[in-house]
mmCIF file of C-alpha atoms and ligand atoms in Angstrom:
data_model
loop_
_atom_site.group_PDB
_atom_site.id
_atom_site.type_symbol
_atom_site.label_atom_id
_atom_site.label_comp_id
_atom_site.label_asym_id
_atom_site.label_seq_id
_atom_site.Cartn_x
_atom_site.Cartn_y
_atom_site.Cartn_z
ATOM 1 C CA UNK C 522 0.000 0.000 0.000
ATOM 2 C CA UNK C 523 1.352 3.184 -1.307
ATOM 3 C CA UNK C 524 -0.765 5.493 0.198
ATOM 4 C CA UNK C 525 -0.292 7.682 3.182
ATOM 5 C CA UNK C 526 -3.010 7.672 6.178
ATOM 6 C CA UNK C 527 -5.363 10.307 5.259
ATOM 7 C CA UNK C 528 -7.753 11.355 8.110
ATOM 8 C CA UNK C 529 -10.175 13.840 8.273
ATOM 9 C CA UNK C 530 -10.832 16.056 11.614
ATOM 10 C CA UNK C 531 -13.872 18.154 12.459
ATOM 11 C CA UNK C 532 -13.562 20.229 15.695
ATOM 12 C CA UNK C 533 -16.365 21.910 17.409
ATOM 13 C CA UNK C 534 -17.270 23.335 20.385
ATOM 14 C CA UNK C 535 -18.695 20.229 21.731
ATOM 15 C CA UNK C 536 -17.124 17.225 20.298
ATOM 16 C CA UNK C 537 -14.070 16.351 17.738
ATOM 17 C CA UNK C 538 -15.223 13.707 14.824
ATOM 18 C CA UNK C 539 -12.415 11.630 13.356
ATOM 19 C CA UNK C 540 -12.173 9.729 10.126
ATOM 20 C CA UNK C 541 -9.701 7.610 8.031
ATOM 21 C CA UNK C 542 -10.440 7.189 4.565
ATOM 22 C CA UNK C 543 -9.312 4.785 2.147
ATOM 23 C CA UNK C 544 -9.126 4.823 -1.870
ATOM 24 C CA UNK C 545 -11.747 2.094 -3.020
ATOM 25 C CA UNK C 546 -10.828 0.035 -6.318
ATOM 26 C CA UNK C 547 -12.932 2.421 -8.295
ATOM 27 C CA UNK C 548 -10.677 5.151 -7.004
ATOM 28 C CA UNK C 549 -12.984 7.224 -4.930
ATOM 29 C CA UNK C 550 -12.154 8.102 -0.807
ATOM 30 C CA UNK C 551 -14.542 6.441 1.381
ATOM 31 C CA UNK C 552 -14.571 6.187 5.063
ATOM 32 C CA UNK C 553 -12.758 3.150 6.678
ATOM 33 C CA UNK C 554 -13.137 4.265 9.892
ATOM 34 C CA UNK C 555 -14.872 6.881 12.389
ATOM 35 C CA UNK C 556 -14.855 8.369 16.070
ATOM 36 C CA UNK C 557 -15.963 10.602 18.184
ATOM 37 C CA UNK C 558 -14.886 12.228 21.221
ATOM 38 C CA UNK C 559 -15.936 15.149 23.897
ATOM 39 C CA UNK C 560 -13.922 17.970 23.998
ATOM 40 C CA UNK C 561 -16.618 19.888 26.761
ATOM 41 C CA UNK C 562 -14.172 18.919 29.945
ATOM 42 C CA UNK C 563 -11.467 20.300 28.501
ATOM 43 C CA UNK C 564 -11.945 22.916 25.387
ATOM 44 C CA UNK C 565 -7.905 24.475 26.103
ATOM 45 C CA UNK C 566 -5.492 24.423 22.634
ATOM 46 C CA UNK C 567 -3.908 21.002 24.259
ATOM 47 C CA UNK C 568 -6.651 19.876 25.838
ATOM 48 C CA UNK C 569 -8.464 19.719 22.399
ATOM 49 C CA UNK C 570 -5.272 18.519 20.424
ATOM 50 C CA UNK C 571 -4.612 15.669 23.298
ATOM 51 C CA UNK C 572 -8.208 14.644 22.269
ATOM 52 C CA UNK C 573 -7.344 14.829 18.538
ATOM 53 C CA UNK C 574 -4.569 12.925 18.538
ATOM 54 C CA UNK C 575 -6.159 9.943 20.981
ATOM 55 C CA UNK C 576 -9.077 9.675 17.986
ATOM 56 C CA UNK C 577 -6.065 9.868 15.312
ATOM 57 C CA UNK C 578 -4.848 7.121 16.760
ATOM 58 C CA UNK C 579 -7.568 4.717 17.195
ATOM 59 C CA UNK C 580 -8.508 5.615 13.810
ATOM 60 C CA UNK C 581 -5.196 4.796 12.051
ATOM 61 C CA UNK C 582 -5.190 0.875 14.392
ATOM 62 C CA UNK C 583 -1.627 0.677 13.987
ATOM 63 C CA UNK C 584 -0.682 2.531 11.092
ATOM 64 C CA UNK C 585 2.558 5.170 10.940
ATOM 65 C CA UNK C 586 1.006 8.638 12.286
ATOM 66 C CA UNK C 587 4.500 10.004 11.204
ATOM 67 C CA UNK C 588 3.617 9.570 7.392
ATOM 68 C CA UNK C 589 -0.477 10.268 8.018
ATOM 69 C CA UNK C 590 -1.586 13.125 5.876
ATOM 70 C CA UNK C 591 -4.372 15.370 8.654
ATOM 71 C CA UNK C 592 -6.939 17.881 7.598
ATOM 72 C CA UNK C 593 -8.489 19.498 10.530
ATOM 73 C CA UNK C 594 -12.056 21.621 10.066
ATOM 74 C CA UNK C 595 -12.716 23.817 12.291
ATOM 75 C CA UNK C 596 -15.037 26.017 13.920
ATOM 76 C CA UNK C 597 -13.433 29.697 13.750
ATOM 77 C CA UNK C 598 -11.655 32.135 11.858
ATOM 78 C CA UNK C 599 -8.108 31.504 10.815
ATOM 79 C CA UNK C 600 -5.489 34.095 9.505
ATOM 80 C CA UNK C 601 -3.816 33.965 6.150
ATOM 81 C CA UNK C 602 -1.694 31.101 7.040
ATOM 82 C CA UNK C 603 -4.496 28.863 8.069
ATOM 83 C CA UNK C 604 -1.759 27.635 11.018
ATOM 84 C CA UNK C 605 -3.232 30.210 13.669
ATOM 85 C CA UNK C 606 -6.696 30.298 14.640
ATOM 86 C CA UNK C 607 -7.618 34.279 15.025
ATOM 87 C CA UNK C 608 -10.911 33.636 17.196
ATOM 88 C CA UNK C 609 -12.857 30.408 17.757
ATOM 89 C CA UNK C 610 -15.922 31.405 19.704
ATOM 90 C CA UNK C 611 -17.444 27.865 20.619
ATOM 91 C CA UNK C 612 -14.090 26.815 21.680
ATOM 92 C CA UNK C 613 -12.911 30.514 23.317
ATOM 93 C CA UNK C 614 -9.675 30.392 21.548
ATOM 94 C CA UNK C 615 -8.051 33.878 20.383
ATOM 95 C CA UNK C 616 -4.833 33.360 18.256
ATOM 96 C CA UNK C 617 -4.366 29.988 18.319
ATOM 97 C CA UNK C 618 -1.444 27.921 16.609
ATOM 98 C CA UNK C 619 -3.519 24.845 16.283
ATOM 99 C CA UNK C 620 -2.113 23.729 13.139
ATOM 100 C CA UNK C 621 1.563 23.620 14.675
ATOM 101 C CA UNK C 622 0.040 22.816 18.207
ATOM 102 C CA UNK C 623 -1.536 19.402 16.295
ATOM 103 C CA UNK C 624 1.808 18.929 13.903
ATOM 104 C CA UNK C 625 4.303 18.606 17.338
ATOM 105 C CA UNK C 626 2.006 16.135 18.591
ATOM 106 C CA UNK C 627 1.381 14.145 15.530
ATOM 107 C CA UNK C 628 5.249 13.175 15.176
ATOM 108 C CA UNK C 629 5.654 14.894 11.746
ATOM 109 C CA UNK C 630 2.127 14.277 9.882
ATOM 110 C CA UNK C 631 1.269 16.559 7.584
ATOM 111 C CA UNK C 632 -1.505 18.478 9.122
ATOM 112 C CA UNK C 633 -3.607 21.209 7.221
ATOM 113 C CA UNK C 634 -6.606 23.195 9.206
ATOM 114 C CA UNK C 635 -9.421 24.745 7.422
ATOM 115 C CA UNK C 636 -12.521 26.551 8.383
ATOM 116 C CA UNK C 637 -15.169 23.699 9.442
ATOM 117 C CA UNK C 638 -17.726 25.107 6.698
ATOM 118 C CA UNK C 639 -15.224 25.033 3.894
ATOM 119 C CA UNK C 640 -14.519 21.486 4.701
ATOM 120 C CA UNK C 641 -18.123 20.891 4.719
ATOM 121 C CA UNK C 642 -19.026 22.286 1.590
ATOM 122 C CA UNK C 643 -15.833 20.393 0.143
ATOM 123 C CA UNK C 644 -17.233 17.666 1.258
ATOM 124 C CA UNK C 645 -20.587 17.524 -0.436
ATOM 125 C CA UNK C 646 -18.612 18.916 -3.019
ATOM 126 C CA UNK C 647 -16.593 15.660 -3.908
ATOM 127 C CA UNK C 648 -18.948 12.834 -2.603
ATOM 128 C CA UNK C 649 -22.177 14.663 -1.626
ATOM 129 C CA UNK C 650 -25.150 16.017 -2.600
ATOM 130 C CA UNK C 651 -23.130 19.226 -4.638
ATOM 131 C CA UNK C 652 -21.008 16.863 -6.687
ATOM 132 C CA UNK C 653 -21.106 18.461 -10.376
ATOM 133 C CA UNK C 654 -21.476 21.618 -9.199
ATOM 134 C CA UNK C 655 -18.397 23.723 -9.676
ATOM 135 C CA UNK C 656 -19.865 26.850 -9.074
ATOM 136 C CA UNK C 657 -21.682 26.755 -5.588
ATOM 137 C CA UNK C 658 -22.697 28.970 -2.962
ATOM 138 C CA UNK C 659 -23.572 26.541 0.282
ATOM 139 C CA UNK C 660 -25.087 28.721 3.119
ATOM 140 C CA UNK C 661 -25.774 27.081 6.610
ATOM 141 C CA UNK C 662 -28.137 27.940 8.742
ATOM 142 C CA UNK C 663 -27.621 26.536 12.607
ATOM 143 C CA UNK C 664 -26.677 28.168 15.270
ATOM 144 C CA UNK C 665 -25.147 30.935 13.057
ATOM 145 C CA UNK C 666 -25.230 31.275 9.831
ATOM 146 C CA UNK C 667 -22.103 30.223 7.585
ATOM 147 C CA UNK C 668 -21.258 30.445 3.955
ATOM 148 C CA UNK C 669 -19.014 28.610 1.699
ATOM 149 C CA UNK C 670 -18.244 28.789 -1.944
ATOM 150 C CA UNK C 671 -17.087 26.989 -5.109
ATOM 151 C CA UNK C 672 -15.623 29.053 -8.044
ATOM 152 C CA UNK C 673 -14.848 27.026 -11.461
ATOM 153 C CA UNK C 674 -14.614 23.844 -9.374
ATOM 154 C CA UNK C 675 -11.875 25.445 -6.529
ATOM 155 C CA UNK C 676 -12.511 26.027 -2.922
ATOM 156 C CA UNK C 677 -12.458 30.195 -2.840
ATOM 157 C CA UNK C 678 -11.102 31.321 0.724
ATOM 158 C CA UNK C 679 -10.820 34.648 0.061
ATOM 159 C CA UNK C 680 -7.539 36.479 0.349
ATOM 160 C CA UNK C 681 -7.331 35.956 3.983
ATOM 161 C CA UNK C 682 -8.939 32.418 4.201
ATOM 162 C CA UNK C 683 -12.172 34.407 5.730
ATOM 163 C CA UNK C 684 -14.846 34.064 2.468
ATOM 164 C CA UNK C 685 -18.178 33.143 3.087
ATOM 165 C CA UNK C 686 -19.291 35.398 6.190
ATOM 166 C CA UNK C 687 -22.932 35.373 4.518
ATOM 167 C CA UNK C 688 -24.240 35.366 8.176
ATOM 168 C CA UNK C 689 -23.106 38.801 8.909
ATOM 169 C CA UNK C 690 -24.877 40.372 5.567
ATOM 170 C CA UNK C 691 -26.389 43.528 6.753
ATOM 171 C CA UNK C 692 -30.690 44.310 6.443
ATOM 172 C CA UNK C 693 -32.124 47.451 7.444
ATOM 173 C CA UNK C 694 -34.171 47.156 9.979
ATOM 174 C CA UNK C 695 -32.479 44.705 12.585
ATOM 175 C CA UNK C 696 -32.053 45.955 15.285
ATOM 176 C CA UNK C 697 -30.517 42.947 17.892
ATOM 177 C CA UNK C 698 -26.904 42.903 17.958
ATOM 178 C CA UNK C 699 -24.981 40.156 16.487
ATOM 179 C CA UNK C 700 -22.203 38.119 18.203
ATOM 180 C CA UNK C 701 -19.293 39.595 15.688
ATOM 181 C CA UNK C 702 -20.309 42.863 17.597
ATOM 182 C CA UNK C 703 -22.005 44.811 14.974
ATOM 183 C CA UNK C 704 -25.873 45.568 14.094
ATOM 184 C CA UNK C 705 -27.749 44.534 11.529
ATOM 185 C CA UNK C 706 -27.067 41.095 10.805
ATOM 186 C CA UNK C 707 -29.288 38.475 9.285
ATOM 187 C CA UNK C 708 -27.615 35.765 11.675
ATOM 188 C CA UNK C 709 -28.855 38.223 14.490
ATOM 189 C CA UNK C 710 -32.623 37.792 13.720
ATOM 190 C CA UNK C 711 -32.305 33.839 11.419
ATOM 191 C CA UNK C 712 -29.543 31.934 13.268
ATOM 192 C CA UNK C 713 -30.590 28.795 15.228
ATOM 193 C CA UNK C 714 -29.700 30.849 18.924
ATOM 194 C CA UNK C 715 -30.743 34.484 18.366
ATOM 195 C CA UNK C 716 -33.929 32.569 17.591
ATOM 196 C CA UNK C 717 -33.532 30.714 20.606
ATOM 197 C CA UNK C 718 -32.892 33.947 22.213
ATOM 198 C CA UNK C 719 -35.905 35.900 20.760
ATOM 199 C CA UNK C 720 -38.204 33.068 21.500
ATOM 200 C CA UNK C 721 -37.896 33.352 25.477
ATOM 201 C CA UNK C 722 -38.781 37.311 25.121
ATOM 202 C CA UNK C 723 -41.724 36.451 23.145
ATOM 203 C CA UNK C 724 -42.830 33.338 25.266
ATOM 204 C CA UNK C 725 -42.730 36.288 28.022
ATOM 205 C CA UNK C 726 -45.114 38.675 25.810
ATOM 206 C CA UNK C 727 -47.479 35.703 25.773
ATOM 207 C CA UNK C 728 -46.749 33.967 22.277
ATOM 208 C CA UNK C 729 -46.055 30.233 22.137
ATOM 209 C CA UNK C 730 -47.404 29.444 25.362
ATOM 210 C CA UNK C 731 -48.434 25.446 26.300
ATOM 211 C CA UNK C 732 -44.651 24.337 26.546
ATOM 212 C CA UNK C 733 -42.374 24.609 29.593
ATOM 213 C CA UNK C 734 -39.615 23.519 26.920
ATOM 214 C CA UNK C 735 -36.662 25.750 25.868
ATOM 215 C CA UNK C 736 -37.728 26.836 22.790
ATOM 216 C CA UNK C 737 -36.415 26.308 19.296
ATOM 217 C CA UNK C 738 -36.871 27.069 15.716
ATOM 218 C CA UNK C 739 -38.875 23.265 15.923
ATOM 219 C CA UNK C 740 -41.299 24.894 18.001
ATOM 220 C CA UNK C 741 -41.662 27.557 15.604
ATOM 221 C CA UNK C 742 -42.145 25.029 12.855
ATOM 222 C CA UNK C 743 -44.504 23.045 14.530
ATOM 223 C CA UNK C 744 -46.462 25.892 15.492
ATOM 224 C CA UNK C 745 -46.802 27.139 12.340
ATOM 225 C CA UNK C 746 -47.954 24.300 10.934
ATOM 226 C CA UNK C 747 -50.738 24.116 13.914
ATOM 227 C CA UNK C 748 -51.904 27.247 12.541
ATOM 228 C CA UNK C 749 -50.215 29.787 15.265
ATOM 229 C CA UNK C 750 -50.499 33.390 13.571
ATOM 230 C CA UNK C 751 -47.583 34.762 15.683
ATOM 231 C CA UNK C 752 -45.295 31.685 14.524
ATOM 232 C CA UNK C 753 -46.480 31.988 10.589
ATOM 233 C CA UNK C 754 -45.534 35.804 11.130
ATOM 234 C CA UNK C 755 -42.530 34.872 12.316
ATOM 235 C CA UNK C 756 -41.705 32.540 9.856
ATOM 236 C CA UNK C 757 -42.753 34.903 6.739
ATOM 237 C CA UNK C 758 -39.703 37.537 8.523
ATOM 238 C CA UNK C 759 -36.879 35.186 8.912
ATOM 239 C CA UNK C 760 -37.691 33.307 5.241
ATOM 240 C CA UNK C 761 -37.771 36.804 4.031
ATOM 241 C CA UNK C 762 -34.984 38.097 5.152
ATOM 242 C CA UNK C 763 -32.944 35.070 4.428
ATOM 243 C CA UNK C 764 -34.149 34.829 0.825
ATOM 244 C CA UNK C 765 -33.224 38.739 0.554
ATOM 245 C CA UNK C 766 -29.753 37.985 1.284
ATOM 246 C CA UNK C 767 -29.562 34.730 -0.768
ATOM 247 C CA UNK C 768 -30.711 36.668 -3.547
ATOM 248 C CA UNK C 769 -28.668 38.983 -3.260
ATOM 249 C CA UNK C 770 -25.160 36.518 -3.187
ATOM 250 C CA UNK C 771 -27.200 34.542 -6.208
ATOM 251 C CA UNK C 772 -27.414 37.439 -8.264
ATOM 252 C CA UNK C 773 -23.581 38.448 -7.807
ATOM 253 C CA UNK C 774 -22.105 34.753 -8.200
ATOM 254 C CA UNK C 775 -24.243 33.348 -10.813
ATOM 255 C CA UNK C 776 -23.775 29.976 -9.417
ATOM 256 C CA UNK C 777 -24.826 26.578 -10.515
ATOM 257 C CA UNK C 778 -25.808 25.451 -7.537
ATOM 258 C CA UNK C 779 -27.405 26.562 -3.769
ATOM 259 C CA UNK C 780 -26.779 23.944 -1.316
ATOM 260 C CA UNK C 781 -28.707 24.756 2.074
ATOM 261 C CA UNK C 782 -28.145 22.767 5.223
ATOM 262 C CA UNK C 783 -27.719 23.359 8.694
ATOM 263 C CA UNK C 784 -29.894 22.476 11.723
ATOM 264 C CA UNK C 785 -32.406 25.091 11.637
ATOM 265 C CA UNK C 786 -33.301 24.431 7.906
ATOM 266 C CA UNK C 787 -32.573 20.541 7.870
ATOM 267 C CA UNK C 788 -34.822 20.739 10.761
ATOM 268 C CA UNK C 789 -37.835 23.491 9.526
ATOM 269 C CA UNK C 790 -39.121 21.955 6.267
ATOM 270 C CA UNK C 791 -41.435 24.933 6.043
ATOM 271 C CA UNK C 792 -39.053 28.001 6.617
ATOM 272 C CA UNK C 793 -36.822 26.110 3.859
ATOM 273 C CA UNK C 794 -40.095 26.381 1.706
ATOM 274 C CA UNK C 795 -41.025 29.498 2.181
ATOM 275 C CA UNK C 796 -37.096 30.818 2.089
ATOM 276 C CA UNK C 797 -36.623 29.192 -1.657
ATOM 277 C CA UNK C 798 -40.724 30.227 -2.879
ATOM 278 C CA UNK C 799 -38.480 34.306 -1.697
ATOM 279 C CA UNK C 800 -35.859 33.588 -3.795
ATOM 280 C CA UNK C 801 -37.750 32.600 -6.656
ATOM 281 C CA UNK C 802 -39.436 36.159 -6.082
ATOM 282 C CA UNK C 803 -36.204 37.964 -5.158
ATOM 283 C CA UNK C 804 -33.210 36.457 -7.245
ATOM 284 C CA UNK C 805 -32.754 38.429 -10.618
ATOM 285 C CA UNK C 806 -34.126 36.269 -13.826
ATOM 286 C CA UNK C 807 -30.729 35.484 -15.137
ATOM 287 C CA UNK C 808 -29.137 34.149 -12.094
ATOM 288 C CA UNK C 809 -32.298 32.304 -10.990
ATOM 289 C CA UNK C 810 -32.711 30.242 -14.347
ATOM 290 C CA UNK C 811 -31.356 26.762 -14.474
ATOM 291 C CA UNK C 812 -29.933 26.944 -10.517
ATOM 292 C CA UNK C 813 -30.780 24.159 -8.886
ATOM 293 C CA UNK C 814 -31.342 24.213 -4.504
ATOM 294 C CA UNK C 815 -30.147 21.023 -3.046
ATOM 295 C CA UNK C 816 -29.432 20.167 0.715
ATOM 296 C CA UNK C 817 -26.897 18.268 2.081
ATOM 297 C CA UNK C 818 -26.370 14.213 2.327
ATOM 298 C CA UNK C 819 -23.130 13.503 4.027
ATOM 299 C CA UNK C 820 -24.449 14.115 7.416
ATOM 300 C CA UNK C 821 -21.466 14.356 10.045
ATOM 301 C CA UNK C 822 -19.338 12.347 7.567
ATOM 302 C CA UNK C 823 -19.096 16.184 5.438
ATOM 303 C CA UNK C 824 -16.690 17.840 7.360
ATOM 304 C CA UNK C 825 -14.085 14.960 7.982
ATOM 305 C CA UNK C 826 -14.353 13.668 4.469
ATOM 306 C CA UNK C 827 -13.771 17.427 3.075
ATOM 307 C CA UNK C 828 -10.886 18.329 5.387
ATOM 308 C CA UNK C 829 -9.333 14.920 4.738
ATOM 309 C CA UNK C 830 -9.657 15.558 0.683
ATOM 310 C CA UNK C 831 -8.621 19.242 0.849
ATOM 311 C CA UNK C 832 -5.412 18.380 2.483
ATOM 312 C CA UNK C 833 -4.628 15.735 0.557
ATOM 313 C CA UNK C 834 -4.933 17.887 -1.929
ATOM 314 C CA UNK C 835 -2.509 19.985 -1.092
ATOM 315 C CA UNK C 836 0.118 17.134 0.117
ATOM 316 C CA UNK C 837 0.069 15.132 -2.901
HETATM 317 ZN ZN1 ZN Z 749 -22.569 39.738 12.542
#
């Protein structure tokens, strides 16, 4: 066997996925092996990288780490380099040489970190639900809201690895502040927790009442589909904002394809239906003809598959 160890990493605030993948006969990467670990008792640089490397290594079963090829995805912005991670919110890392951090442990791998949406969209890119599409605009909607792109079949970063901030597109109009600090974001009023967030002030006005729950954007689904005026209403302003927005990117990137994922859409059938029925209103003619809206189908596989690929990518 010629080939080096490839594994895939995605690290989150919660928990760090691993993968190995393997080149199948017909000459496509396919998972061999997976795991998962908890990062939430200790989220510190080494802390996270100690966890890393334990998963590396029951993935790998006795393989050479030394000559493993790593790509890590993760959740934060990284500077030019892609080495240091500038500010990783879930994690509450500020200027963080992960990359390095990982490499010293890892006994000379070659390790390669990307933003955990670009490996995403990579992923579904190669083996997912995007494959074909070489011009692609993904946009996740969870907790935040997170954009990733595919010009003429590359992965575009942006000059300083930072492309795809779609979440913090400004609308008049909102007035809640967003977590990058400014106002008038559409993750402020359409990401998974300022909904979460919204919801308990409303619950307090009176609205969605009959649940002791936390509430979620489910809720607001399910209510809407019970008929609830204040949840269609509510509904009708977050699909039309978000379809504003889309539109908007649509328009300037002419791409093939719009993938849309993330927990808050995967999860609201009818926001998704309502956001696309806005775009097909908002999106000018020539940019809306012949795209085609598709949503993911790697699952939790996306992010470890896409990391793994990009990096082997560039350690060929
Ligand atoms: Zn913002």
């Amino acid at each position: 066997m010629n080939q080096p160890p490839l594994i895939g990493l995605d690290v989150g605030g919660t928990n760090v996925r691993a993968a190995r993948l393997e080149r199948r006969e017909d000459g496509a990467l396919a998972i061999v092996a997976r795991r998962q670990g908890s990062v939430r008792a200790d989220l510190s640089p080494t802390g996270v990288a100690t966890t890393c490397v334990q998963l590396i290594d029951e993935s790998l079963n006795g393989l050479d780490v030394s000559s493993a090829v790593v790509g890590v995805g993760l959740a934060g912005q990284l500077a030019a380099d892609r080495d240091r991670v500038l500010n990783a919110p879930n994690l509450g890392w500020r200027d963080v040489a992960f990359g390095s951090l990982l490499k010293s442990l890892l006994r000379g791998a070659k390790v390669a970190v990307y933003n955990d949406l670009s490996s995403i969209v990579w992923g579904e890119y190669r083996a997912g639900a995007a494959q074909g599409f070489d011009d692609l605009l993904a946009v996740y909607v969870g907790t935040g809201i997170g954009g990733g792109l595919i010009l003429a079949g590359q992965l575009y970063e942006g000059f300083a690895a930072n492309a795809g901030e779609i979440g913090h597109s400004k609308l008049p109009g909102i007035s809640a502040r967003c977590g990058c600090g400014q106002i008038g974001c559409i993750e402020a009023i359409a990401g998974g927790l300022a909904l979460e967030r919204r919801l308990v002030e409303d619950r307090a006005r009176g609205f969605l009442q009959g649940t002791s729950e936390a509430l979620n954007a489910s809720h607001v689904e399910r209510a809407v589909a019970a008929g609830d005026v204040y949840a269609d209403a509510l509904w009708t302003e977050v699909s039309e904002s978000l379809s504003l927005v889309l539109a908007n990117a649509i328009g300037l990137l002419n791409p093939r394809g719009l993938l849309l994922g993330g927990g808050v859409l995967d999860g609201c059938p009818e926001l998704r239906r309502r956001t696309v029925e806005g775009l097909a209103k908002h999106t000018v003619a020539v940019a809306w003809r012949g795209l085609e809206v598709v949503a993911p189908s790697l699952g939790a596989d996306a992010g470890p598959m896409g990391a793994a690929m990009l990096a082997l990518s560039e350690h060929r």
